[in-house]
Every structure is written in structure tokens, then in C-alpha cells.
Amino acid sequence: MLAAVAASPGLDALDVVRVDALGKQGRITQLLKTLGAMSPDQRQVEGPRIQGLREAVAAAIAARKDALEAAALNARLATETLDMTLPVDAAPAGTIHPVSQVMDELSEIFADLGFAVATGPEMETDWHNFSALNIPDTHPARAMHDTFYLQQGVDAKAAGTADERTTVSLLRTHTSPVQIRTMLANKPPIRIIAPGRTYRSDSDATHTPMFHQVEGLVIDRGITLGHLKWTLETFLKAFFERDDIVLRLRPSYFPFTEPSAEVDVGYTWTKGKRVIGGDPDKMRGDGPNGGWMEVLGSGMVHPKVIAACGLDPAEWQGFAFGCGIDRLAMLKYGIDDLRAFFDGDIRWLKHYGFSALDVPTLSGGIGAAA
């Protein structure tokens, strides 16, 4: 048997020898079964001899198996080659969410216009979120159906112990409180944008309880609506990367600006798709060739807001504007359902997401291929 083990040319042949010797019906197994019929004296002699044979054969089989496996590996290594010039498989990588990408695009554009990025807390006081912005207690925006109030603030107001300037009472409903905090902490001139998360008690196909907003603020001497219009035109042309952007300013009302204007951008239909910009003659009305779409709210900062921040409205003027970042992303990258932004669907993120290397620059291009 030891000779058969040593002569086995491969692993399959070796396994045949193993079964023939040590299997359930193997020869050594059969010898072990004969021990039961022997006398004690015979068993004392034959038992160690048969057991020794079993161990010797098992050890020989294991050694031969190691030798055959080593020989097979050496033969494989001698014949296989690895082409080091082939590209490696791409490792799994995450993507940049469209909202984050658009925030970077906005920061890049407004930085070129001399704006800084300002941030503030998402849990705010009544004063920063409402009163300082000329929104009185009776304004509908303060109602529970529109605002997420924090229990600690509600309880304090009910007890008559709340100071709306210091008591954190709600989740901010816009990023305008960042404008107030900036004017309180810095002397003019001021040029900032304030991107971030905001919260309102609203949820349907076109609204979510949490959404993203960017607001801009300029405070300086001699600021007019002309400066506002030029800034918004320059921003939208850079953002949509088109020179044929046409704006329309419609009179509107916001408590914190006076005069106020809704900003519409003209669009045309191209191959069945709505395209921002195009021939102004096609934008008349809202027909099959084009029309107008609201994208921004804006206006001159109300004198009461400037005064609330300790500045003299007779000396300092300014303009402010705001829009939804989610809406800008939908318009630019052809996304038709707001809810998908918050679903966390990996397939959607892979399709609309951006590579971490697609950093927007004015020289290389603000928009990147999604």
C-alpha cells in the first residue's frame, strides 16, 4: 500500500488509494474489524501492528498529497503570466449628491462675484427667524401648520418666560436668520450667500418637510434694484451655462424686502424638453414654444430689517434674494420628482450623482456630466 501511495501520479489516483486502504470497506478497515474475533493475546499482538499500519498509510497519503499539490502549483506558476499593463478594475465608489454639487456650483459662482459663504444654526429663535425680519406675531408664517416649534420654546412662551431674542424656539423656516446674524456681527459692506437646510411643516409631491435653500445679501451704500438684476442675471447665466438667459421681475410681497419681486426665467421647448433660455420671442405667454418659470424671490432689504440689526437705513441699503437649491438642481439636471432627492435609492444616486473629482470651476465648467 505504501508503494501504491508513492506511485500515485495525481490527486485523483491518490484518492483511489486512500479509499482502498482507509475507506469504510478498505483493506486496513477490514483488518481492524477482525480484532473483535481474536483472543486477548492475539489482539495484544495484532492490534498495535494494524494500528501502526493505518497511521503509516495515512501519513504517507498526507505527505504525497502535499507533494502533488506543491507540484501542481509550481507548474501553474511556471505557465501563467500576469499582464501588469492592464487597467485594474474600478473599486466601488460613492457619488456626490446633486444638492451638494449644486451648493458647490453656487459657492464657486458667487465667490467670483465677491460673495462669502455664511452659515448659522438650524434651531433658531423667534427673533432671528421672524421678528428681526419684519414678520410680526400675527403673520401666518408663525402658525403651527407652517413652522416646526420646539417644545422648550413653546412651553416658555406659554409660561410668559421666553425671550424671543435668546430662546431657541423653532427649526428655521428659511436661511434669512443667517443674514440677520451676519449684519449683527459684521460692519458693512456685506456680500454673502447662505446655503443650508430649512424646515417647514409641508409634504406633498412638490414639497418636503426639509429642503435646501440659498439666500444672498448685499448691504452697502447706494445699492439699487439695478445691482440686484445684474447680479441675478450674471448668476443664472453662469449656473445654466447659457448667455441667452432672459429674466422677468414681477412685483410681489415679502415682509423683509420693499420693493419685492418674483424673478422668472424664460424657457423654450427643444425636442420635447424644457430648456432654460432661448429665443425671447418664444417666451411670450406660456404656450407650446416657451414661457416663464419662477425661480427666485428677491427685493430691496426693508429699512426695518436694516434698523433691527443696528444699522442706519438712511446710510445703508441692500438687496436680498433666495431660491430652493433642490429646484435649481431639478431644472439644471432634468430631475422631475423632488421626493427622489430624499429616498436614498442607490440606483438614483448612481445615475444622478457626481464623481468626487468633478469639482465645479469657472475655468473648467460649472456643470459636470451627471
XYZ file of C-alpha atoms in Angstrom:
370
model
C 0.000 0.000 0.000
C 2.832 2.371 0.751
C 4.237 1.647 -2.695
C 0.835 2.434 -4.251
C 0.739 5.722 -2.383
C 4.225 6.689 -3.579
C 3.390 5.728 -7.157
C 0.156 7.765 -7.351
C 0.620 10.126 -10.324
C -2.051 12.641 -9.261
C -4.570 13.647 -6.627
C -7.380 11.597 -8.162
C -5.263 8.435 -8.184
C -4.135 9.125 -4.631
C -7.752 9.419 -3.501
C -8.475 5.993 -5.018
C -5.622 4.515 -2.967
C -6.925 6.237 0.179
C -10.425 4.804 -0.231
C -8.990 1.326 -0.992
C -6.928 1.411 2.198
C -8.819 3.542 4.716
C -12.392 3.752 3.409
C -15.339 2.028 5.091
C -14.667 -1.070 3.018
C -10.923 -0.502 2.818
C -8.376 -3.242 3.496
C -6.988 -1.709 6.677
C -10.505 -1.011 7.931
C -11.374 -4.676 7.391
C -8.261 -5.723 9.326
C -9.347 -3.540 12.248
C -12.732 -5.271 12.259
C -11.033 -8.686 12.761
C -9.692 -7.630 16.157
C -13.044 -8.351 17.760
C -12.858 -12.071 16.950
C -9.319 -12.534 18.281
C -8.304 -13.767 21.683
C -6.878 -11.206 24.097
C -3.346 -12.429 23.477
C -3.715 -12.231 19.696
C -5.376 -8.780 19.967
C -2.443 -7.533 22.053
C -0.060 -8.512 19.264
C -2.100 -7.700 16.133
C -3.762 -4.502 17.396
C -0.605 -2.340 17.534
C 0.609 -3.785 14.238
C -2.615 -2.982 12.362
C -2.904 0.446 14.009
C 0.689 1.214 13.105
C -0.001 0.253 9.501
C -3.043 2.554 9.438
C -1.056 5.507 10.771
C 1.815 4.872 8.359
C -0.516 4.746 5.351
C -2.423 7.876 6.479
C 0.860 9.777 6.962
C 2.137 8.645 3.566
C -1.108 9.746 1.878
C -0.932 13.200 3.537
C 2.728 13.652 2.531
C 2.037 12.543 -1.030
C -0.946 14.922 -1.254
C 1.203 17.875 -0.144
C 3.842 16.959 -2.682
C 1.342 16.661 -5.526
C -0.353 19.987 -4.646
C 3.003 21.772 -4.494
C 3.989 20.326 -7.857
C 0.680 21.438 -9.396
C 1.112 24.974 -8.014
C 4.681 25.202 -9.339
C 3.539 24.045 -12.757
C 0.743 26.634 -12.777
C 3.076 29.448 -11.737
C 5.539 28.431 -14.449
C 2.917 28.664 -17.184
C 0.698 31.580 -16.044
C 1.615 35.212 -16.686
C 0.156 38.490 -15.373
C -0.044 41.499 -17.688
C 0.832 44.431 -15.427
C -0.161 46.917 -18.165
C -3.865 46.008 -17.977
C -6.045 48.537 -16.134
C -7.291 47.441 -12.729
C -10.969 47.013 -12.017
C -12.530 50.181 -10.642
C -13.166 49.993 -6.919
C -16.711 50.710 -5.714
C -17.073 54.447 -5.110
C -19.772 56.734 -3.800
C -21.098 59.779 -5.630
C -21.723 63.414 -4.776
C -25.441 64.123 -4.288
C -26.870 66.632 -6.816
C -27.787 69.004 -3.966
C -24.206 69.009 -2.674
C -22.917 69.508 -6.221
C -25.215 72.479 -6.796
C -24.135 74.012 -3.476
C -20.534 73.827 -4.689
C -21.540 75.360 -8.016
C -23.302 78.247 -6.260
C -20.331 78.866 -3.987
C -17.969 78.948 -6.967
C -20.111 81.401 -8.940
C -20.757 83.819 -6.087
C -17.168 83.670 -4.870
C -16.192 85.072 -8.258
C -18.693 87.902 -7.642
C -17.115 88.729 -4.283
C -19.581 86.911 -2.019
C -18.595 84.916 1.061
C -20.454 81.826 2.336
C -22.144 82.302 5.725
C -23.769 79.681 7.949
C -25.926 79.660 11.058
C -27.811 77.327 13.416
C -30.730 75.279 12.180
C -32.504 75.630 15.558
C -33.366 79.309 15.813
C -35.018 81.936 17.983
C -38.295 83.658 17.134
C -36.479 86.956 16.891
C -33.842 85.899 14.363
C -36.304 83.858 12.300
C -39.299 86.223 12.374
C -39.259 89.499 14.339
C -35.966 90.869 13.026
C -37.209 90.117 9.513
C -40.331 92.284 9.935
C -42.597 89.256 10.415
C -44.975 90.135 13.316
C -46.636 87.727 15.725
C -49.825 87.797 13.657
C -48.128 86.742 10.406
C -49.400 83.390 9.019
C -45.843 82.047 8.727
C -45.734 81.813 12.522
C -48.659 79.388 12.628
C -48.066 75.828 13.774
C -49.134 74.456 10.365
C -46.145 76.147 8.733
C -43.437 76.008 11.406
C -41.831 73.253 13.461
C -41.754 74.631 17.009
C -39.549 73.125 19.702
C -41.351 72.112 22.871
C -38.956 74.001 25.135
C -39.684 77.226 23.284
C -43.441 76.673 23.157
C -43.588 75.928 26.878
C -41.540 79.006 27.718
C -43.754 81.279 25.610
C -46.895 79.789 27.192
C -45.461 80.475 30.631
C -44.560 84.014 29.637
C -40.861 83.468 30.399
C -39.498 83.280 26.859
C -37.243 85.953 25.429
C -37.649 85.642 21.679
C -34.157 87.069 21.169
C -32.455 84.265 23.102
C -34.837 81.295 23.466
C -34.321 78.614 20.829
C -37.910 78.023 19.747
C -38.104 76.505 16.278
C -36.431 74.909 13.280
C -35.575 77.731 10.918
C -38.076 78.162 8.094
C -35.547 79.880 5.800
C -31.859 80.811 5.867
C -32.714 84.502 6.339
C -31.688 84.337 10.039
C -28.134 83.918 8.768
C -28.479 87.344 7.155
C -29.554 88.840 10.486
C -26.676 87.220 12.376
C -24.208 88.416 9.739
C -25.428 92.026 9.911
C -25.246 91.945 13.715
C -21.712 90.535 13.738
C -20.136 92.445 10.831
C -19.964 96.021 9.665
C -20.972 96.830 6.082
C -20.214 96.410 3.266
C -21.590 92.847 3.355
C -21.811 90.357 0.491
C -22.817 86.832 1.494
C -24.760 83.795 0.384
C -26.315 81.497 2.980
C -26.943 77.940 1.739
C -28.361 75.293 4.053
C -31.225 73.127 5.271
C -34.580 74.648 6.177
C -37.778 73.167 7.630
C -41.493 73.711 7.109
C -44.473 71.562 8.016
C -45.329 70.724 4.442
C -45.159 67.486 2.445
C -46.520 66.549 -0.991
C -45.258 65.758 -4.486
C -43.555 69.149 -4.800
C -42.746 69.927 -1.140
C -40.806 68.182 1.615
C -40.619 68.960 5.357
C -36.879 69.543 4.996
C -35.448 71.235 1.917
C -32.385 73.220 0.886
C -32.288 76.932 0.289
C -29.716 79.530 -0.669
C -30.149 83.213 0.090
C -27.979 86.152 -0.839
C -27.481 89.503 0.862
C -25.701 92.687 -0.144
C -25.500 95.698 2.199
C -23.643 98.789 1.037
C -24.154 102.426 0.160
C -26.099 103.337 -2.962
C -27.436 99.848 -3.726
C -30.329 99.759 -6.231
C -32.608 97.267 -7.983
C -30.264 97.521 -10.958
C -27.490 95.912 -8.923
C -29.907 93.136 -7.927
C -30.984 92.420 -11.511
C -27.407 92.367 -12.816
C -26.314 90.006 -10.014
C -29.146 87.572 -10.679
C -28.613 87.651 -14.451
C -24.894 87.004 -14.033
C -25.551 84.183 -11.584
C -28.157 82.404 -13.727
C -26.081 82.696 -16.906
C -23.122 81.109 -15.134
C -25.238 78.440 -13.425
C -27.106 77.281 -16.539
C -24.039 77.995 -18.710
C -26.025 79.935 -21.305
C -25.732 83.539 -22.441
C -29.331 83.737 -23.690
C -30.902 83.795 -20.222
C -33.795 86.257 -20.019
C -35.265 87.419 -16.689
C -38.610 88.931 -15.807
C -39.156 90.676 -12.467
C -42.761 90.723 -11.217
C -43.868 92.875 -8.262
C -44.558 90.760 -5.200
C -44.661 90.924 -1.401
C -42.183 89.710 1.186
C -42.177 91.147 4.717
C -38.397 91.594 4.762
C -37.973 93.379 1.405
C -39.543 96.508 -0.103
C -39.963 96.699 -3.039
C -40.104 92.952 -3.647
C -40.035 90.982 -6.875
C -40.525 87.427 -8.030
C -37.901 86.507 -10.618
C -38.989 84.448 -13.616
C -36.607 82.895 -16.107
C -37.611 82.362 -19.707
C -37.627 78.884 -21.217
C -38.218 77.328 -24.618
C -39.182 73.839 -25.753
C -36.450 71.968 -27.632
C -37.087 68.423 -28.879
C -39.858 67.983 -26.343
C -37.740 69.173 -23.421
C -37.997 72.408 -21.466
C -34.744 74.343 -21.840
C -33.854 77.399 -19.767
C -33.030 80.284 -22.132
C -33.523 80.620 -25.867
C -35.318 82.981 -28.226
C -37.140 85.722 -26.230
C -39.908 85.877 -28.862
C -40.887 82.290 -27.945
C -41.265 83.171 -24.264
C -44.316 85.362 -24.678
C -47.139 83.903 -22.633
C -46.937 80.223 -21.722
C -47.538 78.353 -24.941
C -46.144 75.433 -26.906
C -42.971 77.334 -27.827
C -41.962 78.538 -24.359
C -42.875 80.685 -21.397
C -41.757 81.829 -17.971
C -40.877 79.929 -14.826
C -40.478 81.345 -11.330
C -37.055 80.562 -9.834
C -36.268 83.262 -7.257
C -37.726 85.672 -4.758
C -35.912 88.960 -4.269
C -36.121 92.604 -3.300
C -34.516 95.563 -1.575
C -33.888 94.900 2.129
C -36.660 96.523 4.168
C -35.493 99.539 6.224
C -36.994 97.934 9.350
C -34.734 94.878 8.895
C -31.667 97.097 8.493
C -32.636 99.079 11.603
C -33.268 95.909 13.639
C -29.620 94.989 13.046
C -28.356 98.298 14.415
C -27.667 99.970 11.060
C -28.957 103.306 9.765
C -31.280 102.678 6.770
C -30.653 106.230 5.584
C -26.973 105.353 5.111
C -27.062 101.667 4.209
C -29.177 99.947 1.573
C -29.128 96.444 0.215
C -30.819 93.695 -1.687
C -31.606 90.069 -0.854
C -32.713 87.048 -2.832
C -33.485 83.417 -2.192
C -34.316 80.210 -4.017
C -34.571 76.471 -3.460
C -31.385 74.552 -4.186
C -33.385 71.388 -4.860
C -35.408 73.235 -7.505
C -32.273 74.574 -9.184
C -30.856 71.041 -9.322
C -34.096 69.728 -10.852
C -34.122 72.414 -13.552
C -30.470 72.043 -14.487
C -30.121 68.267 -14.433
C -33.550 67.189 -15.647
C -34.847 65.667 -12.405
C -38.645 65.582 -12.357
C -39.514 64.349 -8.845
C -38.431 66.218 -5.724
C -39.069 63.216 -3.469
C -36.282 61.235 -5.134
C -33.754 63.614 -3.552
C -34.563 62.128 -0.151
C -35.327 58.469 -0.955
C -31.722 57.280 -0.711
C -32.180 54.976 -3.738
C -28.663 53.821 -4.696
C -29.708 53.452 -8.354
C -30.888 57.070 -8.468
C -27.717 58.260 -6.735
C -25.506 56.381 -9.207
C -27.417 57.871 -12.146
C -27.633 61.498 -10.992
C -24.620 61.604 -8.666
C -21.283 63.213 -9.475
C -17.740 61.986 -9.157
C -15.792 63.492 -6.283
C -13.320 64.721 -8.909
C -16.000 66.728 -10.773
C -15.274 69.883 -8.801
C -17.051 72.864 -10.416
C -14.785 75.702 -11.547
C -15.444 78.758 -13.668
C -12.492 77.899 -15.889
C -13.255 74.198 -16.271
C -17.031 74.439 -16.302
C -19.649 74.757 -13.572
C -21.788 71.889 -14.795
C -20.421 68.351 -14.973
C -21.852 65.335 -16.731
C -24.105 63.502 -14.308
